[in-house]
PDB file of C-alpha atoms in Angstrom:
ATOM      1  CA  UNK A   1      16.585  15.483   2.648  1.00  0.00           C
ATOM      2  CA  UNK A   2      18.074  13.036   5.111  1.00  0.00           C
ATOM      3  CA  UNK A   3      20.937  13.134   7.562  1.00  0.00           C
ATOM      4  CA  UNK A   4      22.660   9.764   7.739  1.00  0.00           C
ATOM      5  CA  UNK A   5      25.053   8.490  10.395  1.00  0.00           C
ATOM      6  CA  UNK A   6      26.494   5.004  10.172  1.00  0.00           C
ATOM      7  CA  UNK A   7      27.772   2.829  12.982  1.00  0.00           C
ATOM      8  CA  UNK A   8      31.239   1.345  12.473  1.00  0.00           C
ATOM      9  CA  UNK A   9      30.009  -2.242  12.220  1.00  0.00           C
ATOM     10  CA  UNK A  10      27.189  -1.464   9.775  1.00  0.00           C
ATOM     11  CA  UNK A  11      29.382  -0.661   6.750  1.00  0.00           C
ATOM     12  CA  UNK A  12      30.954  -3.563   4.928  1.00  0.00           C
ATOM     13  CA  UNK A  13      34.534  -3.084   3.805  1.00  0.00           C
ATOM     14  CA  UNK A  14      33.660  -3.610   0.134  1.00  0.00           C
ATOM     15  CA  UNK A  15      30.237  -1.917   0.265  1.00  0.00           C
ATOM     16  CA  UNK A  16      30.734   1.758  -0.384  1.00  0.00           C
ATOM     17  CA  UNK A  17      28.060   4.208  -1.408  1.00  0.00           C
ATOM     18  CA  UNK A  18      25.799   1.582  -3.046  1.00  0.00           C
ATOM     19  CA  UNK A  19      25.369  -0.286   0.260  1.00  0.00           C
ATOM     20  CA  UNK A  20      24.796   2.980   2.101  1.00  0.00           C
ATOM     21  CA  UNK A  21      22.121   3.991  -0.435  1.00  0.00           C
ATOM     22  CA  UNK A  22      20.359   0.641   0.005  1.00  0.00           C
ATOM     23  CA  UNK A  23      20.493   0.946   3.797  1.00  0.00           C
ATOM     24  CA  UNK A  24      19.089   4.475   3.627  1.00  0.00           C
ATOM     25  CA  UNK A  25      16.017   3.118   1.800  1.00  0.00           C
ATOM     26  CA  UNK A  26      15.583   0.129   4.135  1.00  0.00           C
ATOM     27  CA  UNK A  27      13.193   0.968   7.010  1.00  0.00           C
ATOM     28  CA  UNK A  28      14.786  -1.687   9.269  1.00  0.00           C
ATOM     29  CA  UNK A  29      18.471  -1.141   8.419  1.00  0.00           C
ATOM     30  CA  UNK A  30      21.069  -0.894  11.171  1.00  0.00           C
ATOM     31  CA  UNK A  31      21.581   2.780  10.321  1.00  0.00           C
ATOM     32  CA  UNK A  32      20.753   5.926  12.261  1.00  0.00           C
ATOM     33  CA  UNK A  33      18.952   8.420  10.035  1.00  0.00           C
ATOM     34  CA  UNK A  34      16.873  11.555  10.487  1.00  0.00           C
ATOM     35  CA  UNK A  35      14.776  11.992   7.339  1.00  0.00           C
ATOM     36  CA  UNK A  36      12.340  14.850   6.843  1.00  0.00           C
ATOM     37  CA  UNK A  37       9.169  14.464   4.767  1.00  0.00           C
ATOM     38  CA  UNK A  38       7.151  17.486   3.731  1.00  0.00           C
ATOM     39  CA  UNK A  39       3.511  17.163   2.618  1.00  0.00           C
ATOM     40  CA  UNK A  40       1.634  20.077   1.086  1.00  0.00           C
ATOM     41  CA  UNK A  41      -2.136  19.541   0.864  1.00  0.00           C
ATOM     42  CA  UNK A  42      -4.329  21.820  -1.216  1.00  0.00           C
ATOM     43  CA  UNK A  43      -7.953  22.959  -0.788  1.00  0.00           C
ATOM     44  CA  UNK A  44      -8.228  22.202   2.945  1.00  0.00           C
ATOM     45  CA  UNK A  45     -11.050  23.674   5.013  1.00  0.00           C
ATOM     46  CA  UNK A  46     -13.929  25.957   4.029  1.00  0.00           C
ATOM     47  CA  UNK A  47     -11.572  28.582   2.554  1.00  0.00           C
ATOM     48  CA  UNK A  48      -9.731  25.902   0.512  1.00  0.00           C
ATOM     49  CA  UNK A  49      -6.290  26.894   1.788  1.00  0.00           C
ATOM     50  CA  UNK A  50      -3.044  24.934   1.923  1.00  0.00           C
ATOM     51  CA  UNK A  51      -2.023  22.693   4.799  1.00  0.00           C
ATOM     52  CA  UNK A  52       1.666  21.945   5.349  1.00  0.00           C
ATOM     53  CA  UNK A  53       2.949  18.987   7.375  1.00  0.00           C
ATOM     54  CA  UNK A  54       6.676  18.502   7.982  1.00  0.00           C
ATOM     55  CA  UNK A  55       7.307  15.011   9.381  1.00  0.00           C
ATOM     56  CA  UNK A  56      10.530  14.632  11.359  1.00  0.00           C
ATOM     57  CA  UNK A  57      11.270  10.889  11.264  1.00  0.00           C
ATOM     58  CA  UNK A  58      14.349   9.774  13.218  1.00  0.00           C
ATOM     59  CA  UNK A  59      15.236   6.082  12.931  1.00  0.00           C
ATOM     60  CA  UNK A  60      17.412   4.691  15.722  1.00  0.00           C
ATOM     61  CA  UNK A  61      18.537   1.040  15.608  1.00  0.00           C
ATOM     62  CA  UNK A  62      19.472  -0.838  18.769  1.00  0.00           C
ATOM     63  CA  UNK A  63      21.580  -4.001  18.474  1.00  0.00           C
ATOM     64  CA  UNK A  64      20.016  -6.518  20.856  1.00  0.00           C
ATOM     65  CA  UNK A  65      22.542  -9.260  20.056  1.00  0.00           C
ATOM     66  CA  UNK A  66      24.393 -10.703  17.061  1.00  0.00           C
ATOM     67  CA  UNK A  67      21.162 -11.925  15.441  1.00  0.00           C
ATOM     68  CA  UNK A  68      18.510  -9.295  16.259  1.00  0.00           C
ATOM     69  CA  UNK A  69      17.981  -5.535  16.081  1.00  0.00           C
ATOM     70  CA  UNK A  70      15.276  -3.350  17.546  1.00  0.00           C
ATOM     71  CA  UNK A  71      14.602  -0.525  15.097  1.00  0.00           C
ATOM     72  CA  UNK A  72      12.846   2.496  16.592  1.00  0.00           C
ATOM     73  CA  UNK A  73      11.133   4.815  14.116  1.00  0.00           C
ATOM     74  CA  UNK A  74       9.551   8.043  15.333  1.00  0.00           C
ATOM     75  CA  UNK A  75       7.295  10.389  13.363  1.00  0.00           C
ATOM     76  CA  UNK A  76       6.696  13.869  14.783  1.00  0.00           C
ATOM     77  CA  UNK A  77       4.610  16.151  12.546  1.00  0.00           C
ATOM     78  CA  UNK A  78       5.029  19.926  12.567  1.00  0.00           C
ATOM     79  CA  UNK A  79       1.753  21.251  11.142  1.00  0.00           C
ATOM     80  CA  UNK A  80       0.494  24.489   9.655  1.00  0.00           C
ATOM     81  CA  UNK A  81      -3.267  23.902   9.593  1.00  0.00           C
ATOM     82  CA  UNK A  82      -5.716  26.265   7.866  1.00  0.00           C
ATOM     83  CA  UNK A  83      -8.990  27.019   9.668  1.00  0.00           C
ATOM     84  CA  UNK A  84     -11.412  24.092   9.600  1.00  0.00           C
ATOM     85  CA  UNK A  85     -14.441  26.327  10.206  1.00  0.00           C
ATOM     86  CA  UNK A  86     -15.508  29.551   8.504  1.00  0.00           C
ATOM     87  CA  UNK A  87     -14.650  31.637  11.592  1.00  0.00           C
ATOM     88  CA  UNK A  88     -11.597  29.630  12.716  1.00  0.00           C
ATOM     89  CA  UNK A  89      -7.932  30.588  12.732  1.00  0.00           C
ATOM     90  CA  UNK A  90      -4.846  28.954  11.248  1.00  0.00           C
ATOM     91  CA  UNK A  91      -3.068  26.719  13.772  1.00  0.00           C
ATOM     92  CA  UNK A  92       0.645  25.975  13.878  1.00  0.00           C
ATOM     93  CA  UNK A  93       2.334  23.448  16.132  1.00  0.00           C
ATOM     94  CA  UNK A  94       3.158  19.818  16.804  1.00  0.00           C
ATOM     95  CA  UNK A  95       0.884  16.933  15.892  1.00  0.00           C
ATOM     96  CA  UNK A  96       0.630  13.539  17.587  1.00  0.00           C
ATOM     97  CA  UNK A  97       3.825  11.495  17.979  1.00  0.00           C
ATOM     98  CA  UNK A  98       3.835   8.110  16.205  1.00  0.00           C
ATOM     99  CA  UNK A  99       6.611   5.769  17.449  1.00  0.00           C
ATOM    100  CA  UNK A 100       7.008   2.349  15.812  1.00  0.00           C
ATOM    101  CA  UNK A 101       9.270  -0.463  17.046  1.00  0.00           C
ATOM    102  CA  UNK A 102      10.457  -3.210  14.686  1.00  0.00           C
ATOM    103  CA  UNK A 103      12.116  -6.432  15.860  1.00  0.00           C
ATOM    104  CA  UNK A 104      14.219  -7.465  12.868  1.00  0.00           C
ATOM    105  CA  UNK A 105      16.932 -10.025  12.105  1.00  0.00           C
ATOM    106  CA  UNK A 106      20.329  -8.356  11.774  1.00  0.00           C
ATOM    107  CA  UNK A 107      20.911 -10.136   8.437  1.00  0.00           C
ATOM    108  CA  UNK A 108      18.464 -10.842   5.579  1.00  0.00           C
ATOM    109  CA  UNK A 109      16.913 -14.315   5.428  1.00  0.00           C
ATOM    110  CA  UNK A 110      17.198 -15.702   1.865  1.00  0.00           C
ATOM    111  CA  UNK A 111      17.345 -12.137   0.529  1.00  0.00           C
ATOM    112  CA  UNK A 112      14.242 -11.076   2.479  1.00  0.00           C
ATOM    113  CA  UNK A 113      14.382  -8.265   5.035  1.00  0.00           C
ATOM    114  CA  UNK A 114      11.541  -8.105   7.543  1.00  0.00           C
ATOM    115  CA  UNK A 115      10.487  -6.620  10.850  1.00  0.00           C
ATOM    116  CA  UNK A 116       7.451  -6.786  13.133  1.00  0.00           C
ATOM    117  CA  UNK A 117       6.360  -4.898  16.221  1.00  0.00           C
ATOM    118  CA  UNK A 118       3.938  -2.386  17.680  1.00  0.00           C
ATOM    119  CA  UNK A 119       3.100   1.139  16.612  1.00  0.00           C
ATOM    120  CA  UNK A 120       1.644   3.769  18.908  1.00  0.00           C
ATOM    121  CA  UNK A 121      -0.172   7.086  18.735  1.00  0.00           C
ATOM    122  CA  UNK A 122       0.804   9.464  21.534  1.00  0.00           C
ATOM    123  CA  UNK A 123      -1.405  12.576  21.984  1.00  0.00           C
ATOM    124  CA  UNK A 124       1.306  15.247  21.894  1.00  0.00           C
ATOM    125  CA  UNK A 125      -0.502  17.774  19.675  1.00  0.00           C
ATOM    126  CA  UNK A 126      -0.130  21.368  20.827  1.00  0.00           C
ATOM    127  CA  UNK A 127      -3.691  22.167  19.688  1.00  0.00           C
ATOM    128  CA  UNK A 128      -6.881  20.096  19.396  1.00  0.00           C
ATOM    129  CA  UNK A 129      -7.023  20.806  15.635  1.00  0.00           C
ATOM    130  CA  UNK A 130      -3.580  19.222  15.152  1.00  0.00           C
ATOM    131  CA  UNK A 131      -4.145  15.791  16.696  1.00  0.00           C
ATOM    132  CA  UNK A 132      -6.567  13.047  17.662  1.00  0.00           C
ATOM    133  CA  UNK A 133      -6.457  13.718  21.450  1.00  0.00           C
ATOM    134  CA  UNK A 134      -6.392   9.934  21.970  1.00  0.00           C
ATOM    135  CA  UNK A 135      -3.855   7.211  22.668  1.00  0.00           C
ATOM    136  CA  UNK A 136      -3.600   4.416  20.123  1.00  0.00           C
ATOM    137  CA  UNK A 137      -1.715   1.188  19.448  1.00  0.00           C
ATOM    138  CA  UNK A 138      -1.620  -1.456  16.763  1.00  0.00           C
ATOM    139  CA  UNK A 139       0.578  -3.884  14.842  1.00  0.00           C
ATOM    140  CA  UNK A 140       3.306  -2.865  12.397  1.00  0.00           C
ATOM    141  CA  UNK A 141       5.162  -4.984   9.845  1.00  0.00           C
ATOM    142  CA  UNK A 142       7.598  -4.491   6.996  1.00  0.00           C
ATOM    143  CA  UNK A 143       8.918  -6.953   4.412  1.00  0.00           C
ATOM    144  CA  UNK A 144      11.167  -6.136   1.467  1.00  0.00           C
ATOM    145  CA  UNK A 145      13.988  -7.314  -0.723  1.00  0.00           C
ATOM    146  CA  UNK A 146      16.832  -5.414  -2.370  1.00  0.00           C
ATOM    147  CA  UNK A 147      18.173  -7.381  -5.310  1.00  0.00           C
ATOM    148  CA  UNK A 148      20.607  -6.302  -7.966  1.00  0.00           C
ATOM    149  CA  UNK A 149      21.199  -2.605  -8.567  1.00  0.00           C
ATOM    150  CA  UNK A 150      17.760  -1.574  -7.288  1.00  0.00           C
ATOM    151  CA  UNK A 151      17.629   0.642  -4.233  1.00  0.00           C
TER     152      UNK A 151
END
């Protein structure tokens, strides 16, 4: 499930729903979106119970100029964690925030779409069992092409 909002200059006059579908699948598109991803993991912990992680993943593009965009992608997990020890309790709350920033050309180069930038780990977990309790940073990159009818 995804909520999509398009800026006025992002939609081409002849594009229509096909262009919007392609932009929705492009991680560095000039398109605001708020997708949700749900992961259900089985046999977690000593009691082999289910773990559920709902990732809220807003993507917010910022037009820097005519040639470049800064695409901000945030991942905030909402976690239902079974006990990790025999005597532990189920935990429910927020996990660590994972923001990623992509510097990307506003138009594809020879049919190639790309972006580079940093990614971070921010210790926002509401319980020690739901996060790493550490700050982190590293590189992030994306490269893709959308040719023909493929989305």
